[in-house]
């Protein structure tokens, strides 16, 4: 499936406008661009996560607990200790709450928005809610789009797997 033309339409169509019809191997498409934003790069964060349940009373208690944890952290408490004591994320609990580096479209949009809003290493997000959990995020590191671009070997391997690369090779 080639999406080269579809990608070009998305990048080249002005905000609020519609593209010309585009044919791909799966059909015809028209792209409407609702918004554009600058590239975000990647972030590395640590989390404290309290899971939500179907029990409304437990969710209210989780909300109060995450606020209490945040208050303790703002008062000088240790993030790593709070992760070990309270976080309900089994994948990160043994790693100081740390997630691997990530870019866009890897986690829930609300979660990503909060992670990318943090600007200084070591800063904390205020507690926030997603459909599945309550979180506090600590920024561990941030890579600009240019720094991500410097990850040449990985990017070259990804490019060589893309439709765009295959089409360009075929045309030249």
XYZ file of N, CA and C in Angstrom:
516
model
N 0.860 -1.179 0.000
C 0.000 0.000 0.000
C 0.896 1.228 0.000
N 0.704 2.112 -0.934
C 1.505 3.326 -1.037
C 0.709 4.528 -0.538
N 1.263 5.203 0.426
C 0.605 6.390 0.953
C 1.431 7.653 0.684
N 2.382 7.576 -0.210
C 3.248 8.702 -0.537
C 2.442 9.931 -0.925
N 1.502 9.781 -1.838
C 0.693 10.906 -2.302
C -0.198 11.439 -1.181
N -0.706 10.533 -0.360
C -1.545 10.932 0.763
C -0.744 11.763 1.774
N 0.472 11.332 2.054
C 1.338 12.098 2.952
C 1.630 13.475 2.380
N 1.930 13.528 1.088
C 2.203 14.825 0.457
C 1.002 15.755 0.563
N -0.192 15.217 0.348
C -1.404 16.038 0.453
C -1.564 16.577 1.871
N -1.306 15.741 2.864
C -1.441 16.177 4.258
C -0.458 17.300 4.586
N 0.764 17.191 4.094
C 1.775 18.211 4.390
C 1.609 19.481 3.568
N 1.088 19.366 2.360
C 1.044 20.504 1.449
C -0.291 21.233 1.380
N -1.334 20.678 1.977
C -2.641 21.329 1.964
C -2.700 22.338 3.110
N -3.139 23.567 2.829
C -3.225 24.577 3.903
C -4.266 24.199 4.970
N -4.076 24.733 6.165
C -5.021 24.506 7.255
C -6.399 25.005 6.821
N -7.418 24.171 7.063
C -8.790 24.522 6.725
C -9.194 24.158 5.309
N -8.239 23.724 4.491
C -8.529 23.419 3.085
C -8.611 21.909 2.861
N -9.142 21.561 1.689
C -9.244 20.169 1.247
C -8.254 19.933 0.114
N -7.700 18.735 0.073
C -6.805 18.361 -1.023
C -7.624 17.957 -2.243
N -6.941 17.816 -3.353
C -7.551 17.201 -4.525
C -7.745 15.714 -4.205
N -8.622 15.009 -4.914
C -8.752 13.561 -4.666
C -7.426 12.847 -4.930
N -7.133 11.885 -4.081
C -5.888 11.134 -4.159
C -6.231 9.655 -4.263
N -5.600 8.975 -5.196
C -5.837 7.542 -5.355
C -4.675 6.780 -4.739
N -5.012 5.818 -3.865
C -4.017 4.890 -3.338
C -4.481 3.487 -3.697
N -3.703 2.523 -3.305
C -4.061 1.145 -3.619
C -5.302 0.662 -2.859
N -5.761 1.427 -1.872
C -6.961 1.009 -1.137
C -8.165 1.897 -1.435
N -8.026 2.842 -2.361
C -9.183 3.657 -2.726
C -8.828 5.109 -2.958
N -9.864 5.941 -3.011
C -9.715 7.376 -3.214
C -9.879 8.103 -1.885
N -9.139 9.210 -1.745
C -9.141 9.936 -0.478
C -9.144 11.440 -0.752
N -9.744 12.184 0.153
C -9.630 13.636 0.183
C -9.184 13.983 1.598
N -8.147 14.793 1.695
C -7.594 15.175 2.990
C -8.083 16.572 3.349
N -8.603 16.725 4.561
C -8.893 18.048 5.104
C -7.926 18.266 6.253
N -7.192 19.357 6.186
C -6.220 19.666 7.230
C -6.893 20.564 8.263
N -7.053 20.034 9.466
C -7.686 20.786 10.547
C -6.701 21.669 11.291
N -5.450 21.214 11.393
C -4.468 21.950 12.170
C -3.084 21.431 11.821
N -2.076 22.224 12.090
C -0.682 21.802 11.943
C 0.069 22.254 13.183
N 1.096 21.509 13.529
C 1.938 21.886 14.652
C 3.381 21.556 14.303
N 4.291 22.117 15.030
C 5.697 21.823 14.790
C 6.029 20.424 15.315
N 7.091 19.860 14.788
C 7.548 18.548 15.244
C 7.903 18.636 16.723
N 7.707 17.546 17.436
C 7.915 17.570 18.886
C 9.197 16.901 19.345
N 9.788 16.064 18.555
C 10.962 15.344 19.021
C 10.553 14.170 19.886
N 11.313 13.937 20.954
C 11.025 12.829 21.868
C 11.208 13.291 23.305
N 10.551 12.572 24.209
C 10.715 12.838 25.635
C 10.942 11.529 26.373
N 11.569 11.666 27.520
C 11.716 10.543 28.452
C 11.148 11.041 29.771
N 10.197 10.285 30.303
C 9.544 10.685 31.539
C 9.482 9.521 32.508
N 9.232 9.867 33.754
C 8.901 8.887 34.781
C 7.485 9.197 35.234
N 6.770 8.153 35.643
C 5.366 8.343 35.998
C 5.020 7.760 37.352
N 4.027 8.365 37.948
C 3.286 7.762 39.055
C 1.879 7.616 38.500
N 1.372 6.395 38.538
C 0.079 6.092 37.926
C -0.838 5.414 38.941
N -2.050 5.952 39.043
C -3.094 5.313 39.828
C -4.206 4.939 38.863
N -4.471 3.641 38.737
C -5.452 3.145 37.777
C -6.872 3.513 38.170
N -7.687 3.748 37.164
C -9.117 3.958 37.387
C -9.821 2.605 37.293
N -10.972 2.516 37.938
C -11.767 1.291 37.902
C -13.204 1.664 37.555
N -14.071 0.683 37.519
C -15.493 0.940 37.281
C -16.196 1.426 38.549
N -15.501 1.326 39.677
C -16.058 1.749 40.955
C -15.813 3.247 41.142
N -16.876 4.016 41.095
C -16.762 5.480 41.173
C -16.131 5.936 42.483
N -16.468 5.284 43.587
C -15.900 5.663 44.883
C -14.377 5.471 44.897
N -13.900 4.365 44.323
C -12.450 4.137 44.254
C -11.772 5.176 43.363
N -12.444 5.604 42.306
C -11.881 6.639 41.434
C -11.771 7.980 42.155
N -12.739 8.295 42.976
C -12.683 9.525 43.780
C -11.517 9.438 44.760
N -11.334 8.259 45.377
C -10.220 8.065 46.303
C -8.874 8.179 45.572
N -8.808 7.643 44.346
C -7.567 7.738 43.562
C -7.246 9.199 43.250
N -8.260 9.964 42.914
C -8.066 11.396 42.624
C -7.512 12.122 43.854
N -8.070 11.843 45.004
C -7.589 12.470 46.233
C -6.172 12.004 46.565
N -5.886 10.728 46.338
C -4.557 10.172 46.627
C -3.495 10.803 45.730
N -3.812 10.965 44.417
C -2.813 11.545 43.505
C -2.536 13.004 43.874
N -3.567 13.704 44.336
C -3.375 15.092 44.791
C -2.481 15.130 46.032
N -2.684 14.173 46.935
C -1.876 14.094 48.147
C -0.411 13.768 47.819
N -0.215 12.841 46.894
C 1.151 12.492 46.463
C 1.828 13.716 45.863
N 1.110 14.445 45.012
C 1.662 15.645 44.376
C 2.051 16.679 45.436
N 1.197 16.855 46.413
C 1.493 17.801 47.488
C 2.770 17.402 48.236
N 2.910 16.110 48.507
C 4.127 15.613 49.166
C 5.364 15.871 48.297
N 5.235 15.637 46.996
C 6.367 15.861 46.092
C 6.749 17.333 46.045
N 5.750 18.205 45.993
C 6.032 19.645 45.963
C 6.668 20.106 47.269
N 6.404 19.369 48.348
C 6.999 19.684 49.647
C 8.381 19.090 49.835
N 8.920 18.462 48.782
C 10.279 17.927 48.862
C 10.370 16.420 48.911
N 9.247 15.731 48.825
C 9.269 14.273 48.847
C 9.988 13.688 47.637
N 10.450 12.470 47.770
C 11.201 11.783 46.719
C 10.248 11.165 45.688
N 10.470 11.488 44.424
C 9.651 10.914 43.352
C 9.817 9.398 43.317
N 11.058 8.928 43.410
C 11.324 7.494 43.334
C 10.656 6.727 44.480
N 10.655 7.317 45.669
C 9.985 6.690 46.808
C 8.483 6.651 46.577
N 7.931 7.722 46.032
C 6.494 7.767 45.741
C 6.126 6.725 44.689
N 6.993 6.540 43.692
C 6.738 5.506 42.677
C 6.641 4.148 43.354
N 7.634 3.824 44.174
C 7.646 2.515 44.849
C 6.462 2.332 45.801
N 6.066 3.394 46.450
C 4.989 3.296 47.439
C 3.593 3.295 46.837
N 3.400 4.037 45.729
C 2.037 4.276 45.270
C 1.720 3.881 43.829
N 2.695 3.929 42.940
C 2.379 3.735 41.524
C 1.822 2.337 41.263
N 0.812 2.290 40.414
C 0.163 1.026 40.068
C 0.530 0.565 38.664
N 1.627 1.107 38.134
C 2.078 0.695 36.806
C 3.173 -0.357 36.966
N 2.809 -1.616 36.734
C 3.740 -2.721 36.925
C 4.944 -2.693 36.002
N 4.823 -2.073 34.835
C 5.930 -2.057 33.869
C 7.024 -1.070 34.252
N 6.688 -0.029 35.010
C 7.690 0.992 35.317
C 8.074 1.059 36.791
N 7.301 0.430 37.642
C 7.503 0.567 39.089
C 8.923 0.190 39.526
N 9.476 -0.858 38.943
C 10.825 -1.295 39.319
C 11.930 -0.490 38.632
N 11.561 0.490 37.815
C 12.525 1.300 37.065
C 12.369 2.775 37.393
N 12.061 3.084 38.662
C 11.877 4.454 39.132
C 10.748 5.168 38.387
N 9.830 4.402 37.799
C 8.708 4.983 37.065
C 9.044 5.376 35.642
N 10.265 5.106 35.188
C 10.715 5.598 33.881
C 10.148 4.798 32.715
N 9.691 5.537 31.722
C 9.277 4.981 30.435
C 10.430 5.143 29.453
N 10.471 4.357 28.388
C 11.481 4.585 27.356
C 11.198 5.898 26.626
N 12.182 6.398 25.907
C 11.992 7.588 25.079
C 10.800 7.350 24.156
N 9.988 8.380 23.942
C 8.867 8.248 23.012
C 8.579 9.561 22.306
N 7.945 9.404 21.148
C 7.494 10.550 20.356
C 5.980 10.580 20.360
N 5.422 11.059 19.269
C 3.967 11.176 19.195
C 3.315 9.852 18.819
N 2.035 9.764 19.125
C 1.173 8.639 18.751
C 1.622 7.303 19.343
N 2.203 7.335 20.530
C 2.587 6.097 21.201
C 1.757 5.834 22.453
N 1.209 6.895 23.024
C 0.386 6.773 24.223
C -0.902 7.562 24.020
N -1.748 7.556 25.030
C -2.989 8.323 24.962
C -2.656 9.787 24.685
N -3.414 10.438 23.803
C -3.128 11.845 23.479
C -3.058 12.766 24.701
N -3.932 12.580 25.669
C -3.887 13.421 26.874
C -2.573 13.243 27.633
N -2.108 12.013 27.704
C -0.845 11.717 28.379
C 0.318 12.373 27.637
N 0.359 12.197 26.318
C 1.440 12.788 25.523
C 1.453 14.306 25.636
N 0.281 14.909 25.597
C 0.188 16.369 25.695
C 0.827 16.865 26.986
N 0.536 16.198 28.095
C 1.122 16.581 29.380
C 2.631 16.375 29.390
N 3.098 15.266 28.813
C 4.538 14.976 28.791
C 5.294 16.018 27.967
N 4.762 16.372 26.806
C 5.457 17.324 25.939
C 5.353 18.759 26.430
N 4.397 19.048 27.314
C 4.282 20.393 27.880
C 5.417 20.706 28.850
N 5.980 19.676 29.473
C 7.070 19.898 30.428
C 8.309 20.368 29.673
N 8.976 21.383 30.198
C 10.109 21.961 29.467
C 11.461 21.766 30.147
N 11.477 21.692 31.470
C 12.754 21.582 32.176
C 12.880 20.222 32.844
N 14.031 19.590 32.653
C 14.301 18.287 33.267
C 14.094 18.396 34.775
N 13.397 17.420 35.323
C 13.131 17.390 36.756
C 11.790 17.986 37.152
N 11.146 18.718 36.248
C 9.856 19.306 36.588
C 8.752 18.253 36.568
N 7.713 18.536 37.328
C 6.572 17.628 37.458
C 5.338 18.232 36.803
N 4.514 17.363 36.253
C 3.181 17.801 35.825
C 2.310 17.848 37.066
N 1.273 18.639 37.010
C 0.249 18.542 38.036
C -0.485 17.229 37.797
N -1.180 16.699 38.803
C -1.948 15.471 38.566
C -2.960 15.698 37.443
N -3.118 14.696 36.586
C -4.097 14.789 35.502
C -4.724 13.434 35.266
N -5.884 13.488 34.636
C -6.697 12.294 34.426
C -6.772 11.959 32.946
N -6.628 10.678 32.639
C -6.893 10.161 31.295
C -8.077 9.191 31.444
N -8.570 8.644 30.356
C -9.674 7.690 30.507
C -9.341 6.471 31.370
N -8.056 6.131 31.487
C -7.703 4.901 32.201
C -7.030 5.096 33.556
N -6.513 6.311 33.849
C -5.725 6.461 35.076
C -5.539 7.930 35.448
N -5.013 8.107 36.657
C -4.508 9.401 37.129
C -2.991 9.329 37.072
N -2.350 10.442 36.700
C -0.891 10.464 36.546
C -0.268 11.707 37.154
N 0.988 11.547 37.531
C 1.942 12.634 37.729
C 3.139 12.235 36.883
N 3.640 13.176 36.073
C 4.784 12.907 35.199
C 5.969 13.760 35.637
N 7.142 13.163 35.605
C 8.399 13.881 35.854
C 9.220 13.823 34.576
N 9.671 14.967 34.096
C 10.484 15.011 32.880
C 11.918 14.579 33.194
N 12.371 13.558 32.468
C 13.733 13.036 32.629
C 14.649 13.588 31.540
N 14.128 13.702 30.322
C 14.938 14.208 29.213
C 14.066 14.598 28.042
N 14.634 15.427 27.182
C 13.902 15.892 26.011
C 14.879 15.985 24.845
N 14.462 15.477 23.679
C 15.272 15.568 22.462
C 14.499 16.393 21.442
N 15.164 17.377 20.892
C 14.541 18.193 19.851
C 14.396 17.356 18.583
N 13.553 17.793 17.643
C 13.460 17.054 16.374
C 14.821 16.898 15.694
N 15.695 17.902 15.836
C 17.033 17.817 15.239
C 17.864 16.728 15.901
N 17.755 16.598 17.220
C 18.492 15.548 17.920
C 17.981 14.168 17.532
N 16.675 14.051 17.366
C 16.094 12.783 16.937
C 16.608 12.444 15.547
N 16.710 13.454 14.686
C 17.212 13.250 13.328
C 18.632 12.713 13.343
N 19.386 13.038 14.356
C 20.766 12.553 14.451
C 20.857 11.065 14.759
N 19.748 10.412 15.031
C 19.730 8.970 15.268
C 19.719 8.256 13.910
N 20.739 8.507 13.119
C 20.782 8.156 11.707
C 20.526 6.691 11.393
N 21.216 5.789 12.025
C 21.080 4.373 11.672
C 19.643 3.877 11.799
N 19.010 4.221 12.900
C 17.632 3.791 13.131
C 16.692 4.414 12.095
N 16.885 5.674 11.820
C 16.022 6.367 10.869
C 16.209 5.818 9.463
N 17.447 5.573 9.057
C 17.706 5.020 7.720
C 17.016 3.669 7.567
N 17.087 2.834 8.596
C 16.425 1.524 8.528
C 14.918 1.678 8.373
N 14.330 2.625 9.093
C 12.885 2.866 8.983
C 12.526 3.401 7.601
N 13.339 4.303 7.084
C 13.078 4.881 5.763
C 13.103 3.799 4.695
N 14.063 2.913 4.783
C 14.185 1.864 3.764
C 12.995 0.904 3.771
N 12.230 0.884 4.853
C 11.032 0.047 4.909
C 9.797 0.777 4.380
N 9.910 2.078 4.118
C 8.729 2.879 3.784
C 8.361 2.830 2.310
N 7.083 3.057 2.056
C 6.587 3.162 0.681
C 7.263 4.310 -0.052
N 7.459 5.403 0.648
C 8.064 6.601 0.053
C 9.438 6.256 -0.541
N 10.239 5.528 0.206
C 11.573 5.147 -0.243
C 11.483 4.247 -1.479
N 10.599 3.262 -1.417
C 10.429 2.328 -2.531
C 10.017 3.066 -3.811
N 9.093 4.004 -3.690
C 8.625 4.773 -4.860
C 9.760 5.623 -5.420
N 10.498 6.277 -4.558
C 11.616 7.122 -5.017
C 12.683 6.290 -5.724
N 12.978 5.122 -5.174
C 13.986 4.235 -5.807
C 13.505 3.781 -7.176
N 12.225 3.478 -7.296
C 11.666 3.012 -8.545
C 11.662 4.122 -9.604
N 11.458 5.376 -9.174
C 11.388 6.505 -10.103
C 12.754 7.022 -10.549
N 13.797 6.578 -9.898
C 15.140 7.088 -10.265
C 16.021 6.011 -10.770
